[in-house]
Amino acid sequence: MPAFPQDSFEHPVTGSILDAFEEAWDGLGRPGTWWTGAQRLAIVEASRLAMTAGPRPIGEAVPSLCDLDRSDGPGISDLTLEVVRRVAAESGRIEATWAEEAIDLMGPGRYVELVALVVLTVPIDMFCELLGRPRQTLPAVVAGEAAGGVPEGVAAGGAYVPWLVNGWKGPNVARALSYVPADNDRRLAMVSSMYDGSEFFEMVWSHRSLSRPQIELLAARTSALNECFY
Amino acid sequence: MLLRESSNALDQTVDLAGTIGQGGESSVPHGDLLVAYAEAAHHDPASARELDYQMLEVVGPGGLVDAAATVAIFNGLVRSADATGIPLDEYVMNVTVDERQVLGLNDFSGSANS
């Protein structure tokens, strides 16, 4: 039974968007590369709470990452909760020193997969809310251990996290999460279905109801509101 | 950059100040409504629904779904970019020098990594 049937939305939603949502949702509770299914769902729940709470007021004390408990065990640690909170609700405030410390304490794999889980679910929840649909219930946990493994071709090089380096031709945002290929593929399917289709390099779009300048205006205003430089 | 380029492709001129909440009436068709939608969605997605009637009247159900999809996916893309510290792509860096300066984008914390 699909999690996102067409008739759960008031207005027709493109099939490719629904397919991408199904794919993303199906993967949430499964063991990932660096987190178990239970831990992945705990990260998503923490991200939802952080999105609801919003950013902390400027000036409010935030905990030092190195002071936080970092034993994840079967659930997630205080360190992981704090990193989720920053990525989900305060990403515009992330600076290199903070990111480097988080990656150092968690390891690049766990950090990148955490980011992937946030950015897979924030758009789906927001899309549903904007269209008046309740947030989707999270899937069940699928038992099993995280697979581990670093993909071939990733290395340090210009970003906070290791990513695909040699011979990369596309935009940097497409390889941002290449350390966790399965989740990155799910994310790129969502980007394609919700934004550019296969027409990124075409300046006149015919695959959307809105024109490309209208889409880009929405995108640029959203990026500026989030104080995103990229 | 893509807003400017895609507007040029349709022989439209665009005031980029609208992207930072400034400037006069948008030159993008129904741009003022779309900016208001993006802003409402940012502050409280549920409150953006108050604009549904206007959106449906002006851009139709397909336009409303497109707007929701764009705002939603860019809320994921900005988090991907900021959390991983990806630098601006070289080509974009080179052709947006003036815009970044004028719009104050260089003041965003993520600019330090580009």
mmCIF file of C-alpha atoms in Angstrom:
data_model
loop_
_atom_site.group_PDB
_atom_site.id
_atom_site.type_symbol
_atom_site.label_atom_id
_atom_site.label_comp_id
_atom_site.label_asym_id
_atom_site.label_seq_id
_atom_site.Cartn_x
_atom_site.Cartn_y
_atom_site.Cartn_z
ATOM 1 C CA MET A 1 0.000 0.000 0.000
ATOM 2 C CA PRO A 2 1.542 3.317 -1.003
ATOM 3 C CA ALA A 3 2.330 5.893 1.669
ATOM 4 C CA PHE A 4 1.525 8.778 -0.680
ATOM 5 C CA PRO A 5 -1.460 7.833 -2.858
ATOM 6 C CA GLN A 6 -2.636 10.494 -5.292
ATOM 7 C CA ASP A 7 -6.000 10.772 -3.587
ATOM 8 C CA SER A 8 -4.374 11.769 -0.308
ATOM 9 C CA PHE A 9 -3.730 15.171 -1.916
ATOM 10 C CA GLU A 10 -6.405 17.730 -2.723
ATOM 11 C CA HIS A 11 -4.796 18.648 -6.066
ATOM 12 C CA PRO A 12 -3.151 16.427 -8.698
ATOM 13 C CA VAL A 13 0.514 15.780 -7.896
ATOM 14 C CA THR A 14 2.931 14.626 -10.579
ATOM 15 C CA GLY A 15 3.547 10.893 -10.512
ATOM 16 C CA SER A 16 7.318 11.337 -10.416
ATOM 17 C CA ILE A 17 7.006 13.319 -7.171
ATOM 18 C CA LEU A 18 4.871 10.614 -5.576
ATOM 19 C CA ASP A 19 7.290 7.916 -6.771
ATOM 20 C CA ALA A 20 10.251 9.804 -5.311
ATOM 21 C CA PHE A 21 8.407 10.223 -2.003
ATOM 22 C CA GLU A 22 7.606 6.489 -1.877
ATOM 23 C CA GLU A 23 11.239 5.619 -2.523
ATOM 24 C CA ALA A 24 12.490 8.015 0.151
ATOM 25 C CA TRP A 25 9.905 6.892 2.715
ATOM 26 C CA ASP A 26 10.565 3.216 2.112
ATOM 27 C CA GLY A 27 14.246 3.735 2.891
ATOM 28 C CA LEU A 28 13.827 5.619 6.149
ATOM 29 C CA GLY A 29 13.334 2.651 8.467
ATOM 30 C CA ARG A 30 15.793 0.356 6.722
ATOM 31 C CA PRO A 31 19.376 -0.059 7.910
ATOM 32 C CA GLY A 32 21.519 2.575 6.255
ATOM 33 C CA THR A 33 25.223 2.697 5.620
ATOM 34 C CA TRP A 34 26.100 4.204 9.006
ATOM 35 C CA TRP A 35 22.913 4.069 11.119
ATOM 36 C CA THR A 36 20.444 1.269 11.898
ATOM 37 C CA GLY A 37 16.811 1.600 10.859
ATOM 38 C CA ALA A 38 15.789 2.485 14.426
ATOM 39 C CA GLN A 39 18.464 5.156 14.626
ATOM 40 C CA ARG A 40 17.469 6.578 11.241
ATOM 41 C CA LEU A 41 13.873 6.938 12.382
ATOM 42 C CA ALA A 42 15.006 8.504 15.669
ATOM 43 C CA ILE A 43 16.940 11.083 13.634
ATOM 44 C CA VAL A 44 13.865 11.835 11.523
ATOM 45 C CA GLU A 45 11.705 12.212 14.639
ATOM 46 C CA ALA A 46 14.284 14.585 16.139
ATOM 47 C CA SER A 47 14.361 16.558 12.899
ATOM 48 C CA ARG A 48 10.579 16.906 12.927
ATOM 49 C CA LEU A 49 10.680 18.171 16.513
ATOM 50 C CA ALA A 50 13.408 20.659 15.617
ATOM 51 C CA MET A 51 11.446 21.928 12.616
ATOM 52 C CA THR A 52 8.401 22.421 14.807
ATOM 53 C CA ALA A 53 10.399 24.220 17.514
ATOM 54 C CA GLY A 54 12.215 26.424 14.995
ATOM 55 C CA PRO A 55 15.606 28.063 15.480
ATOM 56 C CA ARG A 56 16.773 29.021 18.939
ATOM 57 C CA PRO A 57 16.771 32.765 19.589
ATOM 58 C CA ILE A 58 20.037 34.468 18.675
ATOM 59 C CA GLY A 59 22.100 34.755 21.837
ATOM 60 C CA GLU A 60 20.632 31.677 23.533
ATOM 61 C CA ALA A 61 23.418 29.452 24.816
ATOM 62 C CA VAL A 62 23.976 26.364 22.688
ATOM 63 C CA PRO A 63 25.809 23.358 24.075
ATOM 64 C CA SER A 64 29.396 22.703 23.156
ATOM 65 C CA LEU A 65 29.463 19.549 21.046
ATOM 66 C CA CYS A 66 32.420 18.031 22.846
ATOM 67 C CA ASP A 67 30.564 18.220 26.182
ATOM 68 C CA LEU A 68 27.640 16.127 24.959
ATOM 69 C CA ASP A 69 27.186 12.406 25.460
ATOM 70 C CA ARG A 70 28.100 10.690 22.215
ATOM 71 C CA SER A 71 27.196 7.039 22.880
ATOM 72 C CA ASP A 72 24.481 6.295 20.362
ATOM 73 C CA GLY A 73 23.696 2.752 21.493
ATOM 74 C CA PRO A 74 20.376 1.473 20.100
ATOM 75 C CA GLY A 75 19.004 5.042 19.921
ATOM 76 C CA ILE A 76 20.732 8.350 19.309
ATOM 77 C CA SER A 77 22.954 10.347 21.628
ATOM 78 C CA ASP A 78 22.712 13.927 22.864
ATOM 79 C CA LEU A 79 25.439 14.819 20.395
ATOM 80 C CA THR A 80 23.387 13.439 17.514
ATOM 81 C CA LEU A 81 20.277 15.253 18.755
ATOM 82 C CA GLU A 82 22.158 18.550 18.839
ATOM 83 C CA VAL A 83 23.553 18.059 15.325
ATOM 84 C CA VAL A 84 20.091 17.186 14.018
ATOM 85 C CA ARG A 85 18.686 20.310 15.628
ATOM 86 C CA ARG A 86 21.302 22.531 14.003
ATOM 87 C CA VAL A 87 20.954 20.965 10.548
ATOM 88 C CA ALA A 88 17.158 20.893 10.587
ATOM 89 C CA ALA A 89 16.325 24.250 12.163
ATOM 90 C CA GLU A 90 19.462 26.413 12.122
ATOM 91 C CA SER A 91 21.412 25.397 9.029
ATOM 92 C CA GLY A 92 22.060 29.016 8.031
ATOM 93 C CA ARG A 93 24.157 29.378 11.200
ATOM 94 C CA ILE A 94 26.469 26.442 10.474
ATOM 95 C CA GLU A 95 30.092 27.505 10.321
ATOM 96 C CA ALA A 96 33.168 25.521 9.333
ATOM 97 C CA THR A 97 34.489 25.127 12.883
ATOM 98 C CA TRP A 98 31.183 23.721 14.134
ATOM 99 C CA ALA A 99 30.839 21.337 11.179
ATOM 100 C CA GLU A 100 34.424 20.137 11.492
ATOM 101 C CA GLU A 101 33.935 19.391 15.185
ATOM 102 C CA ALA A 102 30.669 17.547 14.537
ATOM 103 C CA ILE A 103 32.260 15.469 11.776
ATOM 104 C CA ASP A 104 35.288 14.768 13.922
ATOM 105 C CA LEU A 105 33.133 13.542 16.830
ATOM 106 C CA MET A 106 30.597 11.564 14.782
ATOM 107 C CA GLY A 107 32.639 10.478 11.801
ATOM 108 C CA PRO A 108 31.889 11.641 8.253
ATOM 109 C CA GLY A 109 29.603 8.720 7.420
ATOM 110 C CA ARG A 110 27.235 9.248 10.322
ATOM 111 C CA TYR A 111 27.249 13.010 9.816
ATOM 112 C CA VAL A 112 26.474 12.848 6.097
ATOM 113 C CA GLU A 113 23.779 10.205 6.545
ATOM 114 C CA LEU A 114 22.170 12.335 9.275
ATOM 115 C CA VAL A 115 22.102 15.309 6.902
ATOM 116 C CA ALA A 116 20.618 13.081 4.205
ATOM 117 C CA LEU A 117 17.782 11.978 6.484
ATOM 118 C CA VAL A 118 16.947 15.574 7.366
ATOM 119 C CA VAL A 119 16.939 16.720 3.755
ATOM 120 C CA LEU A 120 14.894 13.733 2.590
ATOM 121 C CA THR A 121 12.126 14.367 5.086
ATOM 122 C CA VAL A 122 11.961 18.154 5.511
ATOM 123 C CA PRO A 123 10.791 18.683 1.897
ATOM 124 C CA ILE A 124 8.232 15.882 2.074
ATOM 125 C CA ASP A 125 6.759 17.157 5.343
ATOM 126 C CA MET A 126 6.728 20.716 4.063
ATOM 127 C CA PHE A 127 5.127 19.761 0.751
ATOM 128 C CA CYS A 128 2.393 17.878 2.590
ATOM 129 C CA GLU A 129 1.800 20.760 5.003
ATOM 130 C CA LEU A 130 1.671 23.323 2.194
ATOM 131 C CA LEU A 131 -0.962 21.270 0.432
ATOM 132 C CA GLY A 132 -2.995 20.694 3.584
ATOM 133 C CA ARG A 133 -2.144 17.030 3.967
ATOM 134 C CA PRO A 134 -1.152 15.614 7.384
ATOM 135 C CA ARG A 135 2.442 14.548 7.845
ATOM 136 C CA GLN A 136 2.950 10.938 6.837
ATOM 137 C CA THR A 137 3.342 8.388 9.646
ATOM 138 C CA LEU A 138 6.882 7.067 9.774
ATOM 139 C CA PRO A 139 7.456 3.545 8.436
ATOM 140 C CA ALA A 140 8.257 0.554 10.626
ATOM 141 C CA VAL A 141 11.822 -0.263 11.597
ATOM 142 C CA VAL A 142 13.496 -2.935 9.501
ATOM 143 C CA ALA A 143 15.954 -4.890 11.636
ATOM 144 C CA GLY A 144 19.573 -5.187 10.655
ATOM 145 C CA GLU A 145 22.951 -3.622 11.034
ATOM 146 C CA ALA A 146 24.274 -0.616 9.170
ATOM 147 C CA ALA A 147 26.193 -1.804 6.123
ATOM 148 C CA GLY A 148 29.221 0.499 6.432
ATOM 149 C CA GLY A 149 31.597 1.175 3.602
ATOM 150 C CA VAL A 150 33.070 4.215 1.947
ATOM 151 C CA PRO A 151 32.178 4.642 -1.730
ATOM 152 C CA GLU A 152 34.942 4.576 -4.276
ATOM 153 C CA GLY A 153 36.142 7.971 -5.451
ATOM 154 C CA VAL A 154 35.245 10.071 -2.408
ATOM 155 C CA ALA A 155 37.876 12.192 -0.734
ATOM 156 C CA ALA A 156 38.314 15.509 1.013
ATOM 157 C CA GLY A 157 38.229 18.449 -1.333
ATOM 158 C CA GLY A 158 36.644 21.816 -0.803
ATOM 159 C CA ALA A 159 33.576 20.917 1.300
ATOM 160 C CA TYR A 160 33.286 20.134 5.008
ATOM 161 C CA VAL A 161 32.616 16.498 4.116
ATOM 162 C CA PRO A 162 34.386 14.049 1.829
ATOM 163 C CA TRP A 163 32.656 13.786 -1.556
ATOM 164 C CA LEU A 164 33.171 12.507 -5.090
ATOM 165 C CA VAL A 165 36.213 14.237 -6.476
ATOM 166 C CA ASN A 166 37.941 12.999 -9.612
ATOM 167 C CA GLY A 167 36.324 14.084 -12.842
ATOM 168 C CA TRP A 168 33.144 15.464 -11.263
ATOM 169 C CA LYS A 169 31.195 17.469 -13.856
ATOM 170 C CA GLY A 170 27.842 18.415 -12.291
ATOM 171 C CA PRO A 171 26.841 21.119 -9.812
ATOM 172 C CA ASN A 172 28.374 20.764 -6.356
ATOM 173 C CA VAL A 173 25.008 20.396 -4.668
ATOM 174 C CA ALA A 174 24.448 17.117 -6.535
ATOM 175 C CA ARG A 175 27.540 15.517 -4.975
ATOM 176 C CA ALA A 176 27.150 17.080 -1.515
ATOM 177 C CA LEU A 177 25.948 13.805 0.012
ATOM 178 C CA SER A 178 27.816 11.413 -2.272
ATOM 179 C CA TYR A 179 29.395 9.790 0.804
ATOM 180 C CA VAL A 180 26.053 7.967 1.254
ATOM 181 C CA PRO A 181 25.096 7.015 -2.321
ATOM 182 C CA ALA A 182 21.769 5.274 -1.626
ATOM 183 C CA ASP A 183 20.293 8.230 0.255
ATOM 184 C CA ASN A 184 21.869 10.688 -2.168
ATOM 185 C CA ASP A 185 20.179 8.902 -5.079
ATOM 186 C CA ARG A 186 16.828 9.174 -3.298
ATOM 187 C CA ARG A 187 17.457 12.867 -2.677
ATOM 188 C CA LEU A 188 18.373 13.529 -6.306
ATOM 189 C CA ALA A 189 15.202 11.780 -7.473
ATOM 190 C CA MET A 190 13.232 14.181 -5.300
ATOM 191 C CA VAL A 191 15.152 17.183 -6.643
ATOM 192 C CA SER A 192 14.514 16.084 -10.202
ATOM 193 C CA SER A 193 10.804 15.507 -9.674
ATOM 194 C CA MET A 194 10.170 18.649 -7.602
ATOM 195 C CA TYR A 195 12.432 21.071 -9.463
ATOM 196 C CA ASP A 196 14.210 20.617 -12.760
ATOM 197 C CA GLY A 197 13.016 17.338 -14.247
ATOM 198 C CA SER A 198 15.779 16.612 -16.756
ATOM 199 C CA GLU A 199 15.877 20.197 -18.043
ATOM 200 C CA PHE A 200 18.313 21.916 -15.685
ATOM 201 C CA PHE A 201 20.365 23.371 -18.528
ATOM 202 C CA GLU A 202 17.296 24.562 -20.491
ATOM 203 C CA MET A 203 16.329 28.116 -19.618
ATOM 204 C CA VAL A 204 12.759 27.752 -20.923
ATOM 205 C CA TRP A 205 10.779 25.000 -19.221
ATOM 206 C CA SER A 206 7.664 23.300 -20.482
ATOM 207 C CA HIS A 207 7.409 20.476 -17.943
ATOM 208 C CA ARG A 208 5.993 22.625 -15.131
ATOM 209 C CA SER A 209 2.823 24.676 -14.788
ATOM 210 C CA LEU A 210 4.894 27.660 -13.662
ATOM 211 C CA SER A 211 7.526 29.180 -15.963
ATOM 212 C CA ARG A 212 11.195 28.797 -15.108
ATOM 213 C CA PRO A 213 11.562 32.421 -13.934
ATOM 214 C CA GLN A 214 8.600 31.878 -11.592
ATOM 215 C CA ILE A 215 10.196 28.695 -10.233
ATOM 216 C CA GLU A 216 13.581 30.390 -9.852
ATOM 217 C CA LEU A 217 12.012 33.362 -8.045
ATOM 218 C CA LEU A 218 10.440 30.987 -5.506
ATOM 219 C CA ALA A 219 13.756 29.140 -5.191
ATOM 220 C CA ALA A 220 15.846 32.282 -4.773
ATOM 221 C CA ARG A 221 13.502 33.803 -2.179
ATOM 222 C CA THR A 222 13.446 30.519 -0.235
ATOM 223 C CA SER A 223 17.251 30.332 -0.288
ATOM 224 C CA ALA A 224 17.585 33.947 0.873
ATOM 225 C CA LEU A 225 15.072 33.457 3.686
ATOM 226 C CA ASN A 226 17.200 30.552 4.862
ATOM 227 C CA GLU A 227 20.336 32.721 4.487
ATOM 228 C CA CYS A 228 21.884 30.121 2.222
ATOM 229 C CA PHE A 229 24.872 31.419 0.261
ATOM 230 C CA TYR A 230 24.998 28.508 -2.174
ATOM 231 C CA MET B 1 21.792 33.585 -11.701
ATOM 232 C CA LEU B 2 19.215 31.111 -13.015
ATOM 233 C CA LEU B 3 16.443 33.616 -12.351
ATOM 234 C CA ARG B 4 18.226 36.220 -14.447
ATOM 235 C CA GLU B 5 19.190 33.786 -17.225
ATOM 236 C CA SER B 6 15.773 32.201 -17.501
ATOM 237 C CA SER B 7 14.094 35.627 -17.527
ATOM 238 C CA ASN B 8 16.428 36.763 -20.293
ATOM 239 C CA ALA B 9 15.488 33.667 -22.275
ATOM 240 C CA LEU B 10 11.864 34.868 -22.216
ATOM 241 C CA ASP B 11 12.841 38.483 -22.987
ATOM 242 C CA GLN B 12 11.838 39.492 -19.476
ATOM 243 C CA THR B 13 13.893 41.716 -17.226
ATOM 244 C CA VAL B 14 14.018 40.891 -13.549
ATOM 245 C CA ASP B 15 14.684 42.919 -10.413
ATOM 246 C CA LEU B 16 16.787 40.593 -8.276
ATOM 247 C CA ALA B 17 16.094 42.686 -5.167
ATOM 248 C CA GLY B 18 12.797 40.817 -4.893
ATOM 249 C CA THR B 19 14.736 37.731 -3.880
ATOM 250 C CA ILE B 20 15.853 39.446 -0.666
ATOM 251 C CA GLY B 21 12.467 40.990 0.062
ATOM 252 C CA GLN B 22 13.223 44.396 -1.432
ATOM 253 C CA GLY B 23 12.530 46.226 -4.667
ATOM 254 C CA GLY B 24 9.347 47.285 -6.374
ATOM 255 C CA GLU B 25 6.727 45.275 -8.154
ATOM 256 C CA SER B 26 8.160 42.044 -9.521
ATOM 257 C CA SER B 27 8.668 41.801 -13.253
ATOM 258 C CA VAL B 28 8.135 38.035 -13.111
ATOM 259 C CA PRO B 29 4.474 37.286 -13.865
ATOM 260 C CA HIS B 30 2.613 37.041 -10.536
ATOM 261 C CA GLY B 31 5.995 37.414 -8.854
ATOM 262 C CA ASP B 32 4.654 39.363 -5.877
ATOM 263 C CA LEU B 33 2.210 36.594 -5.027
ATOM 264 C CA LEU B 34 4.868 33.925 -5.448
ATOM 265 C CA VAL B 35 7.270 35.804 -3.162
ATOM 266 C CA ALA B 36 4.481 36.201 -0.589
ATOM 267 C CA TYR B 37 3.835 32.452 -0.845
ATOM 268 C CA ALA B 38 7.519 31.602 -0.308
ATOM 269 C CA GLU B 39 7.672 33.942 2.680
ATOM 270 C CA ALA B 40 4.510 32.558 4.269
ATOM 271 C CA ALA B 41 5.758 29.013 3.722
ATOM 272 C CA HIS B 42 9.037 29.872 5.395
ATOM 273 C CA HIS B 43 7.445 31.380 8.473
ATOM 274 C CA ASP B 44 4.655 28.824 8.874
ATOM 275 C CA PRO B 45 3.714 26.361 6.108
ATOM 276 C CA ALA B 46 0.174 26.096 7.456
ATOM 277 C CA SER B 47 -0.312 29.865 7.115
ATOM 278 C CA ALA B 48 0.682 29.722 3.448
ATOM 279 C CA ARG B 49 -2.630 27.979 2.895
ATOM 280 C CA GLU B 50 -4.310 31.325 3.413
ATOM 281 C CA LEU B 51 -2.918 32.217 -0.009
ATOM 282 C CA ASP B 52 -4.362 29.107 -1.674
ATOM 283 C CA TYR B 53 -7.438 30.865 -3.006
ATOM 284 C CA GLN B 54 -5.365 33.569 -4.681
ATOM 285 C CA MET B 55 -2.849 31.048 -5.946
ATOM 286 C CA LEU B 56 -5.547 28.846 -7.441
ATOM 287 C CA GLU B 57 -7.183 31.813 -9.116
ATOM 288 C CA VAL B 58 -3.934 33.113 -10.604
ATOM 289 C CA VAL B 59 -1.720 30.096 -11.316
ATOM 290 C CA GLY B 60 -4.210 27.219 -11.006
ATOM 291 C CA PRO B 61 -3.843 23.939 -9.136
ATOM 292 C CA GLY B 62 -0.772 22.954 -11.162
ATOM 293 C CA GLY B 63 0.902 26.238 -10.279
ATOM 294 C CA LEU B 64 0.070 25.823 -6.612
ATOM 295 C CA VAL B 65 1.551 22.325 -6.564
ATOM 296 C CA ASP B 66 4.633 23.601 -8.439
ATOM 297 C CA ALA B 67 5.086 26.406 -5.918
ATOM 298 C CA ALA B 68 4.737 24.023 -2.963
ATOM 299 C CA ALA B 69 7.190 21.575 -4.551
ATOM 300 C CA THR B 70 9.765 24.282 -5.259
ATOM 301 C CA VAL B 71 9.646 25.826 -1.800
ATOM 302 C CA ALA B 72 9.752 22.382 -0.185
ATOM 303 C CA ILE B 73 12.684 20.992 -2.162
ATOM 304 C CA PHE B 74 14.716 24.161 -1.724
ATOM 305 C CA ASN B 75 14.252 23.833 2.015
ATOM 306 C CA GLY B 76 16.092 20.548 1.587
ATOM 307 C CA LEU B 77 18.726 21.903 -0.791
ATOM 308 C CA VAL B 78 19.708 24.804 1.468
ATOM 309 C CA ARG B 79 20.204 22.402 4.378
ATOM 310 C CA SER B 80 22.308 20.075 2.194
ATOM 311 C CA ALA B 81 24.488 22.966 1.083
ATOM 312 C CA ASP B 82 24.928 24.617 4.478
ATOM 313 C CA ALA B 83 25.559 21.393 6.404
ATOM 314 C CA THR B 84 28.159 20.098 3.961
ATOM 315 C CA GLY B 85 29.872 23.418 3.234
ATOM 316 C CA ILE B 86 29.885 23.039 -0.502
ATOM 317 C CA PRO B 87 31.518 25.936 -2.318
ATOM 318 C CA LEU B 88 29.649 27.858 -4.976
ATOM 319 C CA ASP B 89 30.273 26.341 -8.397
ATOM 320 C CA GLU B 90 33.116 28.127 -10.165
ATOM 321 C CA TYR B 91 31.050 29.308 -13.118
ATOM 322 C CA VAL B 92 28.331 30.729 -10.879
ATOM 323 C CA MET B 93 30.961 32.361 -8.663
ATOM 324 C CA ASN B 94 32.427 34.143 -11.673
ATOM 325 C CA VAL B 95 29.186 35.479 -13.134
ATOM 326 C CA THR B 96 27.501 36.608 -9.912
ATOM 327 C CA VAL B 97 30.160 38.885 -8.422
ATOM 328 C CA ASP B 98 28.068 42.061 -8.666
ATOM 329 C CA GLU B 99 24.769 40.464 -7.628
ATOM 330 C CA ARG B 100 26.262 38.869 -4.526
ATOM 331 C CA GLN B 101 27.720 42.189 -3.485
ATOM 332 C CA VAL B 102 24.569 44.236 -4.128
ATOM 333 C CA LEU B 103 22.200 41.712 -2.543
ATOM 334 C CA GLY B 104 24.410 41.209 0.526
ATOM 335 C CA LEU B 105 24.716 37.460 -0.051
ATOM 336 C CA ASN B 106 28.402 37.567 0.879
ATOM 337 C CA ASP B 107 27.316 38.239 4.465
ATOM 338 C CA PHE B 108 25.700 34.799 4.796
ATOM 339 C CA SER B 109 27.835 32.476 6.932
ATOM 340 C CA GLY B 110 28.053 29.894 4.144
ATOM 341 C CA SER B 111 29.981 32.327 1.963
ATOM 342 C CA ALA B 112 33.137 31.680 3.970
ATOM 343 C CA ASN B 113 33.593 28.352 2.228
ATOM 344 C CA SER B 114 33.469 29.669 -1.346
#
